[in-house]
XYZ file of N, CA and C in Angstrom:
201
model
N 100.095 89.978 106.863
C 99.030 90.318 106.250
C 97.511 89.798 106.961
N 98.009 88.813 107.697
C 96.582 88.146 108.293
C 96.249 89.214 109.447
N 96.949 89.703 109.999
C 96.488 90.493 110.949
C 95.632 91.854 110.501
N 96.093 92.129 108.904
C 95.381 93.342 108.447
C 93.903 92.680 108.264
N 93.704 91.556 107.769
C 92.580 90.937 107.365
C 91.541 90.971 108.824
N 92.240 90.383 109.940
C 91.636 90.774 111.056
C 91.154 91.948 111.716
N 91.783 92.831 111.344
C 91.449 94.534 111.632
C 90.102 94.461 110.864
N 90.324 94.339 109.589
C 89.389 94.761 108.576
C 87.863 93.934 108.950
N 88.011 92.714 109.421
C 86.620 92.116 109.626
C 86.260 92.952 111.052
N 87.073 93.125 111.966
C 86.642 93.508 113.417
C 86.356 95.148 112.964
N 87.106 95.936 112.344
C 86.614 97.299 111.898
C 85.119 97.135 111.456
N 84.899 96.137 110.464
C 83.528 96.568 109.724
C 82.340 95.604 110.739
N 82.681 94.608 111.639
C 81.747 94.339 112.552
C 81.335 95.568 113.374
N 82.626 96.004 114.071
C 82.156 97.297 115.113
C 81.434 98.401 114.049
N 81.589 98.759 112.926
C 80.848 99.819 112.588
C 79.179 99.422 111.853
N 79.247 97.952 111.965
C 78.026 97.635 111.301
C 77.497 96.415 112.177
N 77.144 96.517 113.389
C 76.915 95.504 114.470
C 75.659 94.613 113.825
N 74.968 95.317 113.411
C 73.424 94.430 112.770
C 73.668 93.365 111.441
N 75.084 93.547 111.165
C 75.677 92.584 109.824
C 76.659 91.581 110.657
N 76.003 90.818 110.662
C 76.720 89.282 111.531
C 77.907 89.103 110.535
N 79.144 89.512 110.679
C 80.347 88.864 109.692
C 80.944 87.696 110.259
N 81.235 86.855 109.225
C 81.887 85.169 109.615
C 82.935 85.326 107.947
N 83.877 84.519 108.751
C 84.949 84.035 107.423
C 85.472 82.677 107.814
N 85.737 82.209 106.897
C 86.402 80.961 106.748
C 87.622 80.907 105.642
N 88.861 80.618 106.412
C 89.810 80.629 105.674
C 90.103 79.206 105.032
N 91.032 79.320 103.866
C 91.116 78.006 103.244
C 92.792 78.314 102.763
N 93.292 77.307 102.558
C 94.396 77.189 102.085
C 94.781 76.465 100.934
N 94.347 76.784 99.374
C 94.791 76.148 98.217
C 95.852 75.304 98.035
N 96.920 76.101 98.352
C 98.476 75.716 98.424
C 99.104 76.437 99.323
N 100.345 76.095 98.881
C 101.734 76.693 100.219
C 101.765 78.335 100.056
N 101.441 78.781 98.560
C 102.003 79.997 98.542
C 100.865 81.435 98.795
N 99.525 80.855 98.986
C 98.400 81.574 99.284
C 97.333 80.856 100.299
N 96.434 82.065 100.445
C 95.417 81.616 101.300
C 94.313 82.172 100.796
N 93.155 82.083 100.938
C 91.669 82.324 100.590
C 90.951 82.459 101.795
N 90.177 83.777 101.910
C 89.282 83.725 102.854
C 87.972 83.797 102.337
N 86.749 83.281 102.572
C 85.461 83.292 102.399
C 84.834 84.215 103.382
N 84.121 85.514 102.830
C 83.670 86.246 103.946
C 82.194 86.472 103.678
N 81.294 86.298 104.891
C 79.930 86.425 104.787
C 79.072 87.467 105.401
N 78.383 87.916 105.295
C 77.500 88.919 106.345
C 76.106 88.256 106.228
N 75.447 88.433 107.652
C 74.338 88.001 107.425
C 73.344 88.914 108.372
N 72.060 89.206 107.737
C 71.310 90.404 108.451
C 70.472 90.929 107.604
N 69.846 91.921 107.667
C 68.641 92.333 106.680
C 69.474 93.160 105.739
N 69.142 93.055 104.575
C 69.456 93.462 102.972
C 70.404 94.686 103.407
N 69.771 95.837 104.070
C 70.537 97.251 104.013
C 71.773 97.040 104.700
N 71.771 96.146 106.064
C 73.036 96.164 106.704
C 74.090 95.376 106.089
N 73.360 94.372 105.266
C 74.690 93.232 104.770
C 75.176 93.977 103.296
N 74.370 94.974 102.606
C 74.900 95.701 101.679
C 76.079 96.701 101.874
N 75.787 97.357 102.982
C 76.627 98.437 103.744
C 77.747 97.737 104.364
N 77.810 96.547 104.946
C 79.057 95.682 105.535
C 79.795 95.341 104.363
N 79.352 94.667 103.071
C 79.783 94.347 101.911
C 80.724 95.204 101.193
N 80.021 96.425 101.231
C 80.750 97.462 100.493
C 81.697 98.129 101.293
N 81.623 98.288 102.736
C 82.582 98.486 103.232
C 84.019 97.528 103.432
N 83.712 95.909 103.311
C 84.552 95.225 103.141
C 85.394 95.342 102.015
N 84.582 95.700 100.987
C 85.072 95.613 99.722
C 86.338 96.922 99.753
N 85.798 97.981 100.255
C 86.647 99.400 100.011
C 87.786 99.227 101.225
N 87.959 98.411 102.158
C 88.905 98.217 103.012
C 90.106 97.174 102.531
N 89.251 96.090 102.137
C 90.164 95.309 101.067
C 91.159 95.851 99.893
N 90.248 96.495 99.228
C 90.938 97.664 98.058
C 92.290 98.358 98.267
N 91.778 99.147 99.581
C 92.981 100.114 100.468
C 94.133 98.999 100.965
N 93.779 98.084 101.428
C 94.867 97.135 101.767
C 95.574 96.680 100.668
N 94.996 96.247 99.706
C 95.700 95.880 98.432
C 95.494 94.223 98.498
N 94.284 93.915 98.948
C 94.031 92.508 98.720
C 92.994 92.504 97.495
N 93.038 91.415 96.957
C 92.081 90.644 95.899
C 90.668 90.829 96.366
N 89.903 91.077 95.767
C 88.347 91.012 96.280
C 87.654 90.559 95.376
N 87.088 89.150 95.526
C 86.159 88.525 94.447
C 84.479 88.839 94.950
N 83.799 88.922 93.956
C 82.260 88.561 94.656
C 81.760 87.253 94.046
N 80.982 86.663 94.766
C 80.457 85.428 94.107
C 79.749 85.664 92.634
């Protein structure tokens, strides 16, 4: 599943290069991991990137939580 996440992040960065995508993995326990994802850029590009990420996470079956 980690490779799915890498593909999603790379795909989003490729489609919206003006939004700089970053990720920070965290391992709260042995059974799961959490990745904090951020996007930097102008409001329009960041909004598009986060919408695309959310859609791809949903399609891949990942839980997506907005701050």
